[in-house]
PDB file of C-alpha atoms and ligand atoms in Angstrom:
ATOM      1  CA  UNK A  26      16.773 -30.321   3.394  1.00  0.00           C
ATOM      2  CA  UNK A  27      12.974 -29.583   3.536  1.00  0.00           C
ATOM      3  CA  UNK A  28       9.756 -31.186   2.059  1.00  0.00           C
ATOM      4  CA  UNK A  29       6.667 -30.569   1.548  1.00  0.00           C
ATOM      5  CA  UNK A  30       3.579 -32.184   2.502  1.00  0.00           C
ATOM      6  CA  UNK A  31       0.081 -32.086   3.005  1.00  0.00           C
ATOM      7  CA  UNK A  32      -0.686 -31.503   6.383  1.00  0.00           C
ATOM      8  CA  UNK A  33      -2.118 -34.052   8.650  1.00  0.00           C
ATOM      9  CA  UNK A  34      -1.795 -35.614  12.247  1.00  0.00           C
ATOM     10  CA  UNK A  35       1.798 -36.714  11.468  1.00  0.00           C
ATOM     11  CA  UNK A  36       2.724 -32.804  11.913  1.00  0.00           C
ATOM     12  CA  UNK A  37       3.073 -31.017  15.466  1.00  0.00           C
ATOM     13  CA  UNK A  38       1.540 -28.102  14.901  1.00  0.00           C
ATOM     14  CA  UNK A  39       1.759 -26.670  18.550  1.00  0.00           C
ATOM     15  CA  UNK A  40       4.921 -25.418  19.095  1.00  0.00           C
ATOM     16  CA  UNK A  41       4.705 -23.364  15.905  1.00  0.00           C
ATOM     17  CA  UNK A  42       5.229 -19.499  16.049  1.00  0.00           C
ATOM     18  CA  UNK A  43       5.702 -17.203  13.166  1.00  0.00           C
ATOM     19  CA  UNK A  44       5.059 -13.949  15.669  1.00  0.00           C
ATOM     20  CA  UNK A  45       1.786 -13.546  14.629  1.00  0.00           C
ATOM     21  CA  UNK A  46      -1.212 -15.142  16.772  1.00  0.00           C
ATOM     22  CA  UNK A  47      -3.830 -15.525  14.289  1.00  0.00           C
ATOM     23  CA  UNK A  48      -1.718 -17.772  11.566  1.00  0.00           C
ATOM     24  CA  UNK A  49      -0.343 -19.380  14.698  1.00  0.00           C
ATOM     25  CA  UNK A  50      -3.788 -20.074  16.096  1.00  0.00           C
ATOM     26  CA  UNK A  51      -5.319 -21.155  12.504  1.00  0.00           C
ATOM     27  CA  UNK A  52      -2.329 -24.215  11.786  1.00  0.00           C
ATOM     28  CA  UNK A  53      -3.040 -24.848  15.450  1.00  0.00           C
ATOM     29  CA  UNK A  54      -6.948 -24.955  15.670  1.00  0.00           C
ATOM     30  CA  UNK A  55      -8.349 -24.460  12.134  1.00  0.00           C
ATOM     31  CA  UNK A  56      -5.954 -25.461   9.326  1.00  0.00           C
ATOM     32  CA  UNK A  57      -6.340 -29.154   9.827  1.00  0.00           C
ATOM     33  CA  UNK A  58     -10.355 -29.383   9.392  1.00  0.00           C
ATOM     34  CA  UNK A  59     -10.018 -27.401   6.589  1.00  0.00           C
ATOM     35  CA  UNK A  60      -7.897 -29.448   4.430  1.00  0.00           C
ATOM     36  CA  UNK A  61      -9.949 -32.484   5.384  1.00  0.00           C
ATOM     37  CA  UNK A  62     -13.371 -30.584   4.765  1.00  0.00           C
ATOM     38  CA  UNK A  63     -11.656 -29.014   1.121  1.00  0.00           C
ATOM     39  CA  UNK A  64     -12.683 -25.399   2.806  1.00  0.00           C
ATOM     40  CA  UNK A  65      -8.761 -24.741   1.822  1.00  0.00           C
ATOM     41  CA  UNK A  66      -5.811 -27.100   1.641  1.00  0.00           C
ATOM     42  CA  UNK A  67      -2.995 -26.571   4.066  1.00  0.00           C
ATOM     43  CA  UNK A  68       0.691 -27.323   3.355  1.00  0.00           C
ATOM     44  CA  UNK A  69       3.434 -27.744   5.212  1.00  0.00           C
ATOM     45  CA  UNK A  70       7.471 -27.498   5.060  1.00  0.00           C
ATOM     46  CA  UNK A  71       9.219 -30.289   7.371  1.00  0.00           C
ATOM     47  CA  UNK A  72      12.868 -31.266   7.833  1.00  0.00           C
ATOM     48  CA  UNK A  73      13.336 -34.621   5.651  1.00  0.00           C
ATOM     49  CA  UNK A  74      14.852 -36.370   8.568  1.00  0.00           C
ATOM     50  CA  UNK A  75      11.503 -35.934  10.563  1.00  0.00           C
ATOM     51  CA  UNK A  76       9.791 -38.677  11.169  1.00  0.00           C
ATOM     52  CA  UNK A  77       7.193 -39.182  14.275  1.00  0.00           C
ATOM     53  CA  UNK A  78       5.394 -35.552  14.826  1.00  0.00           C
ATOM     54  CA  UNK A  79       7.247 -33.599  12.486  1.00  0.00           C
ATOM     55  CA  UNK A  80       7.720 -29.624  13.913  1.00  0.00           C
ATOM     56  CA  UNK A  81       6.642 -27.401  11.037  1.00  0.00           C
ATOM     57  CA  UNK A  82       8.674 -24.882   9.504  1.00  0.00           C
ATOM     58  CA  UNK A  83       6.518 -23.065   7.617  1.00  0.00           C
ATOM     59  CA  UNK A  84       3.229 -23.398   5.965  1.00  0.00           C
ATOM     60  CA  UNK A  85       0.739 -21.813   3.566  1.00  0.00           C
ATOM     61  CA  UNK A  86      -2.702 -22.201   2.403  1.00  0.00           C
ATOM     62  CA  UNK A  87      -4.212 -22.171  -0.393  1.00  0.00           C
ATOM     63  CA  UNK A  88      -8.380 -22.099  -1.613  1.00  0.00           C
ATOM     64  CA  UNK A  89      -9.886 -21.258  -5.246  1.00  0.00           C
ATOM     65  CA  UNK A  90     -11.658 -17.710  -5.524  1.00  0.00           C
ATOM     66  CA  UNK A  91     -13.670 -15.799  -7.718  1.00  0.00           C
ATOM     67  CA  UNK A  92     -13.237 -12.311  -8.373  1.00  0.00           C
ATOM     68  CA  UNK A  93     -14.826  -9.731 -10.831  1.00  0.00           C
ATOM     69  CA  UNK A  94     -12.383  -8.608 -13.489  1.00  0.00           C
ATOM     70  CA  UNK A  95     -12.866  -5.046 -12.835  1.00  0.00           C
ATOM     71  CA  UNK A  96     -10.805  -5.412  -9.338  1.00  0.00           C
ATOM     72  CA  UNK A  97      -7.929  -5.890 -11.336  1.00  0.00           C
ATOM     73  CA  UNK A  98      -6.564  -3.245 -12.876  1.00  0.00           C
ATOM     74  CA  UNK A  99      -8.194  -2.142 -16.111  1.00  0.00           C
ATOM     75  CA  UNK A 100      -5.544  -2.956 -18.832  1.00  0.00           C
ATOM     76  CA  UNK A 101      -5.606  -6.816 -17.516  1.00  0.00           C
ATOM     77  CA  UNK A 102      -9.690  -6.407 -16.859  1.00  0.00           C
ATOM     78  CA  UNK A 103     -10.350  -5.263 -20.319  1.00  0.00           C
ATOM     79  CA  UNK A 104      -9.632  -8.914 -21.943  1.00  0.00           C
ATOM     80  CA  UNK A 105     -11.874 -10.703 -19.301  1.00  0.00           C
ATOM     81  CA  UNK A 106     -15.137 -11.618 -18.841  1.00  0.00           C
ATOM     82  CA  UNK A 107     -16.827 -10.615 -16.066  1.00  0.00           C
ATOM     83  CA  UNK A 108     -16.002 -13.251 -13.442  1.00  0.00           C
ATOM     84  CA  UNK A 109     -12.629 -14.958 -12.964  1.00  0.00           C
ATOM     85  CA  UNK A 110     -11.300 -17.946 -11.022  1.00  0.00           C
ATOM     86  CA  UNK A 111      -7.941 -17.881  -9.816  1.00  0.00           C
ATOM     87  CA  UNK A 112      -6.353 -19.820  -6.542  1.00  0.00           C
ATOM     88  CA  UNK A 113      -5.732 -17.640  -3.139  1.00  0.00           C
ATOM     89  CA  UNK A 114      -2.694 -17.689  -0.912  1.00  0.00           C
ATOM     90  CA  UNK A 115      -4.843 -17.403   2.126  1.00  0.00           C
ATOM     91  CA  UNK A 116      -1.537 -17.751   4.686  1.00  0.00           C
ATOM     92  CA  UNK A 117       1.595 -17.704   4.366  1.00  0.00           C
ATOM     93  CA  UNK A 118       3.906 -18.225   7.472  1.00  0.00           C
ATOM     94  CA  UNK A 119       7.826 -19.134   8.645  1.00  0.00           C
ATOM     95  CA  UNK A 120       8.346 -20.626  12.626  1.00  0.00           C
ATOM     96  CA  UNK A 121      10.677 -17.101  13.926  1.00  0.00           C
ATOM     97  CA  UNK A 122      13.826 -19.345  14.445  1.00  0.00           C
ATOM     98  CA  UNK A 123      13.578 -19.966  10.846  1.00  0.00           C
ATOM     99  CA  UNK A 124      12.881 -16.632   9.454  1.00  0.00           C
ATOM    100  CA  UNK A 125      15.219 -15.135   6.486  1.00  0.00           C
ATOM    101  CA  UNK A 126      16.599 -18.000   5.834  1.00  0.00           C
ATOM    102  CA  UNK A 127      14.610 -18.504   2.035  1.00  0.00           C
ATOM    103  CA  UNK A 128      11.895 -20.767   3.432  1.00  0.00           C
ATOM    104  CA  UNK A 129       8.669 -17.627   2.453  1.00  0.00           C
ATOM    105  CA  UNK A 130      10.567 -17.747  -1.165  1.00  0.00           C
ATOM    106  CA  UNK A 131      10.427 -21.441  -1.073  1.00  0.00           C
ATOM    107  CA  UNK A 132       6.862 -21.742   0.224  1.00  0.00           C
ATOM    108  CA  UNK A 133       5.878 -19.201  -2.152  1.00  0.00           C
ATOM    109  CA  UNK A 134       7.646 -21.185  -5.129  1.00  0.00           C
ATOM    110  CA  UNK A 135       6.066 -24.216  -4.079  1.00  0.00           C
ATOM    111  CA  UNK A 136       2.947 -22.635  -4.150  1.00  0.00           C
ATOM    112  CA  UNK A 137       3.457 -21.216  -7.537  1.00  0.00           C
ATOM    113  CA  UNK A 138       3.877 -25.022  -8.417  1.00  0.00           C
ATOM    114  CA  UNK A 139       0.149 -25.970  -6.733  1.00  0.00           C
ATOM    115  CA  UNK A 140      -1.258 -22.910  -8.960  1.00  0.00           C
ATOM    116  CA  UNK A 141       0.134 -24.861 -12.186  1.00  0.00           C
ATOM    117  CA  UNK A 142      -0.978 -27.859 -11.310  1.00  0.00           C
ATOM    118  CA  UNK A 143      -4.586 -26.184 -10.570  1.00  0.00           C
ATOM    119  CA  UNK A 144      -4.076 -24.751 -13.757  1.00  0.00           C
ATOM    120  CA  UNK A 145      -3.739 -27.696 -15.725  1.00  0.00           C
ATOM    121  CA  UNK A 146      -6.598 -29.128 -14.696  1.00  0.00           C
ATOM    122  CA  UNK A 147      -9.145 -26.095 -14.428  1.00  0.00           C
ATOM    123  CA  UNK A 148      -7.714 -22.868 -15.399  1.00  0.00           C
ATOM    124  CA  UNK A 149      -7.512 -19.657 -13.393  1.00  0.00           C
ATOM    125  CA  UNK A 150      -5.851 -16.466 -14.817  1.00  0.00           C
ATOM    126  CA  UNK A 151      -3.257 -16.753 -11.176  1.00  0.00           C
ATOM    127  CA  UNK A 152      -2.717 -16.813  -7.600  1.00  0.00           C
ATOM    128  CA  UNK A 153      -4.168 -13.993  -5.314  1.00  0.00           C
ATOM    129  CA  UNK A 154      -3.035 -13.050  -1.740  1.00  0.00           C
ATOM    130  CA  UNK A 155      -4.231 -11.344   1.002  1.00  0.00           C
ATOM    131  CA  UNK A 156      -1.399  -9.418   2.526  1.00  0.00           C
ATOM    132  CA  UNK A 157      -2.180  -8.498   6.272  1.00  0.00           C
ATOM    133  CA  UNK A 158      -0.416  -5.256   6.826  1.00  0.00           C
ATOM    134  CA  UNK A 159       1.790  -2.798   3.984  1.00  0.00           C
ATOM    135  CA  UNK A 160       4.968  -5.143   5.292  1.00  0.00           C
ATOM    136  CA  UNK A 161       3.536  -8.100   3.719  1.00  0.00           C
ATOM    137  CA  UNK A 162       2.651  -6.468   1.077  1.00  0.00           C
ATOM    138  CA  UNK A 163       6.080  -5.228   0.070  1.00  0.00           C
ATOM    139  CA  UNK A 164       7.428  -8.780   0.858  1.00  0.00           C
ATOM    140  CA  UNK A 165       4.655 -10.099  -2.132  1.00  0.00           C
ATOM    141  CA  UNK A 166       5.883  -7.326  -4.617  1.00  0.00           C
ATOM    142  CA  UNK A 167       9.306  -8.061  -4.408  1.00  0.00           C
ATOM    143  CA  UNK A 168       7.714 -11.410  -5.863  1.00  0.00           C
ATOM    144  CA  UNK A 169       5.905  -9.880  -8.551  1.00  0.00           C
ATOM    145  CA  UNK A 170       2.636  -9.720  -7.500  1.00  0.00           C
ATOM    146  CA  UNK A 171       0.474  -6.463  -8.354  1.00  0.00           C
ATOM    147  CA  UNK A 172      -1.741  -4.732  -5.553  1.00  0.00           C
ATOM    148  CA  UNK A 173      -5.383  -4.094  -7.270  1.00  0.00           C
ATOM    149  CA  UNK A 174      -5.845  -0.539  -7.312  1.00  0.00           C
ATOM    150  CA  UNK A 175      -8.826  -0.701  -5.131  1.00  0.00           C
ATOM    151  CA  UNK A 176      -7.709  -3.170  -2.601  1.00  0.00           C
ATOM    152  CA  UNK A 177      -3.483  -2.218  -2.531  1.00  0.00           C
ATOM    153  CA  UNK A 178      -3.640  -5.469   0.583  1.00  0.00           C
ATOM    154  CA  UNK A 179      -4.843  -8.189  -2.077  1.00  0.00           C
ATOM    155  CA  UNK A 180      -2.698  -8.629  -4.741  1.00  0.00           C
ATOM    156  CA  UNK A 181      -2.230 -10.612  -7.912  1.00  0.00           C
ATOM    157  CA  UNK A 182       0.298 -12.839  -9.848  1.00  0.00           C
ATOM    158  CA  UNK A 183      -0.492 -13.319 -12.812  1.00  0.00           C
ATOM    159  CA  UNK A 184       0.413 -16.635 -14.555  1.00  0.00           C
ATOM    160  CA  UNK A 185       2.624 -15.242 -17.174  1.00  0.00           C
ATOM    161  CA  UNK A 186       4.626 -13.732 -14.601  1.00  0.00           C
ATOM    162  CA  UNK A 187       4.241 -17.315 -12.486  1.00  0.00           C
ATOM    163  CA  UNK A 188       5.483 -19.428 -15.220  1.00  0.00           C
ATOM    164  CA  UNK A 189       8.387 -16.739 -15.533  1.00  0.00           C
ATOM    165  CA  UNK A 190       9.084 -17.536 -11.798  1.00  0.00           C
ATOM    166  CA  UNK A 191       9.194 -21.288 -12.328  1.00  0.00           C
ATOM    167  CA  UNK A 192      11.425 -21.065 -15.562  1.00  0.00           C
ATOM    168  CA  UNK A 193      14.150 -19.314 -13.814  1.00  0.00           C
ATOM    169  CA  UNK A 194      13.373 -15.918 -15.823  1.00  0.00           C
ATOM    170  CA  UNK A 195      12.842 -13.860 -13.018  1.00  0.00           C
TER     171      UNK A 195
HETATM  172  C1  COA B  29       6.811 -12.940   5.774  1.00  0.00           C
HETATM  173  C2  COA B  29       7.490 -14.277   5.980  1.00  0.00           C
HETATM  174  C3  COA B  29       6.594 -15.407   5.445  1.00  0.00           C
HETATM  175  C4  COA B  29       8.821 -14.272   5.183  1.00  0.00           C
HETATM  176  O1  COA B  29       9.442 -15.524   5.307  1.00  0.00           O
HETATM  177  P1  COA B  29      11.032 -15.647   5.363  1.00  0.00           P
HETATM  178  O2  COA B  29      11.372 -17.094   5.285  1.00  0.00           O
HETATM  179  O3  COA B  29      11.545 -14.897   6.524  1.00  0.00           O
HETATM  180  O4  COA B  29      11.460 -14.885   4.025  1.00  0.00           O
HETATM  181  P2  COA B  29      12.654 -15.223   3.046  1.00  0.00           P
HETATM  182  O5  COA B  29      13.872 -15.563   3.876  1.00  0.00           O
HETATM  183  O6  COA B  29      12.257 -16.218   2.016  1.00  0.00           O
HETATM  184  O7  COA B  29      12.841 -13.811   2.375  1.00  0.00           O
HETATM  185  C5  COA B  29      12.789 -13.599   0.981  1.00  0.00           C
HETATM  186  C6  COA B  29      13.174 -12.176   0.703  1.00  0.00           C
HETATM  187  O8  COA B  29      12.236 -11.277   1.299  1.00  0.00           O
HETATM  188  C7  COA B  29      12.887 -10.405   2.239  1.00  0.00           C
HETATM  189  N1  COA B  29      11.994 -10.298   3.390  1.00  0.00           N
HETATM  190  C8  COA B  29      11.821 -11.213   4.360  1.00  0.00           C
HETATM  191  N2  COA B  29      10.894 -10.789   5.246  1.00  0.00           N
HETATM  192  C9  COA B  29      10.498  -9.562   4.802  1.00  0.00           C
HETATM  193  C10 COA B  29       9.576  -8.625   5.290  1.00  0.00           C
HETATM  194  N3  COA B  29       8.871  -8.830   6.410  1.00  0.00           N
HETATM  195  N4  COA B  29       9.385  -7.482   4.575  1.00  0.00           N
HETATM  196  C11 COA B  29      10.092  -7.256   3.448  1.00  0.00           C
HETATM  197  N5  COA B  29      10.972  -8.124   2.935  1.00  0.00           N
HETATM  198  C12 COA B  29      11.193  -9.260   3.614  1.00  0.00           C
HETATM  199  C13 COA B  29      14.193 -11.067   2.583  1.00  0.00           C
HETATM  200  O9  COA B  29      15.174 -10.099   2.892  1.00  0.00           O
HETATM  201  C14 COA B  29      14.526 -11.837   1.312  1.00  0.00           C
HETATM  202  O10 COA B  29      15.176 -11.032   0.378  1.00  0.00           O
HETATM  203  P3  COA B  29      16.580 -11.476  -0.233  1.00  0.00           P
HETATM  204  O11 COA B  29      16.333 -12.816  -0.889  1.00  0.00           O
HETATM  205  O12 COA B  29      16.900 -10.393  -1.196  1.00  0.00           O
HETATM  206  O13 COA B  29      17.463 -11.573   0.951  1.00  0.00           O
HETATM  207  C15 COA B  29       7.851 -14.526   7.476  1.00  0.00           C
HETATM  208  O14 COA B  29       8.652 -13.461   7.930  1.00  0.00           O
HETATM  209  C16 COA B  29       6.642 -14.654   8.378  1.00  0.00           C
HETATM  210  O15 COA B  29       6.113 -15.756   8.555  1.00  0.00           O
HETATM  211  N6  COA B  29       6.192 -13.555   9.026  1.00  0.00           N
HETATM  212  C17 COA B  29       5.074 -13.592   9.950  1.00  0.00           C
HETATM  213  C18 COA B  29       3.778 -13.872   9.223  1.00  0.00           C
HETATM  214  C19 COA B  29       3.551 -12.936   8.039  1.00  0.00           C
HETATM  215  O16 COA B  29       3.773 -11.738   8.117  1.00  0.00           O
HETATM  216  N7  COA B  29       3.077 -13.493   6.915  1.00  0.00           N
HETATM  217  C20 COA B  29       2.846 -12.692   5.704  1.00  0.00           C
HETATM  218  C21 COA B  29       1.635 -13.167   5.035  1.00  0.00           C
HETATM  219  S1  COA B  29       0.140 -12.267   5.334  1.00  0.00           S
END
């Protein structure tokens, strides 16, 4: 069983590899100041038994953006003002040995979760991802999220389809 928490100095972050340097490098070097600075907040998935210097599992990352309407595309745009809020899924990563095993779709649920809770409290019309190649970007649509039609690598979920997610719909 897996949990997730907020990352912090309980969590080895060194021997973590996902196959891809820079999300290695930013949990490694970067993700930790962040969280403590509120530049982004970092979470992490750890084994439940783990107690001293827990090896991650997986992590992602999440910030609040602004965006202009008009990036999305124009049937969603037309019934917003000019400038939205929404939250963005800045990483998302899975250590290799744990790859396809459902801990992305859990991360990504759990994130869905953080959006609500964001939500809630301030608003924001969804969560928004930067997808780093067209692989990542099919792994987000199987999701539900939409590429905007200028930008196919950042993509959108919208909260209707997020509460969808969470209520087992989808
Ligand atoms: C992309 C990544 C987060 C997926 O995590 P994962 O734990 O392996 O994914 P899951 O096991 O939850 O897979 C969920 C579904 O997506 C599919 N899937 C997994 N990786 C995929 C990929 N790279 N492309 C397309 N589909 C993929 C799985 O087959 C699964 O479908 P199923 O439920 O029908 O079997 C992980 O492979 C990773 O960290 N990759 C390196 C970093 C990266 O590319 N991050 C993307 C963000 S920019």
């Amino acid at each position: 069983m897996f949990k997730l928490e907020l990352l912090s100095r309980a969590h080895d972050r060194d021997a973590f590899d996902c196959g891809s340097e820079p999300l290695n490098n930013y949990l490694k070097q970067t993700a930790r100041q962040h969280t403590e600075r509120g530049i982004s907040r970092t979470f992490v998935l750890v084994e439940e038994s783990a107690s001293e210097s827990k090896p991650v599992a997986g992590y992602f990352t999440l910030n609040i953006c602004q965006l202009r309407a008009e990036q999305l595309p124009a049937e969603m745009a037309r019934r917003l003002p000019r400038e939205v809020a929404g939250v963005k899924l800045g990483r998302l990563a899975v250590a290799k040995s744990r790859q396809r095993q459902g801990l992305g779709r859990l991360l990504l649920v759990a994130a869905m979760k953080k959006f609500v809770e964001v939500f809630d409290s301030a608003g924001g019309i969804g969560l928004f991802v930067d997808a780093k190649d067209n692989e990542a970007k099919t792994y987000y649509e199987r999701f539900g999220f939409i590429p905007m039609p200028d930008n196919p690598l950042l993509l959108f979920l919208p909260l209707q389809t997020i509460r969808e997610v969470l209520s087992g719909t989808l």
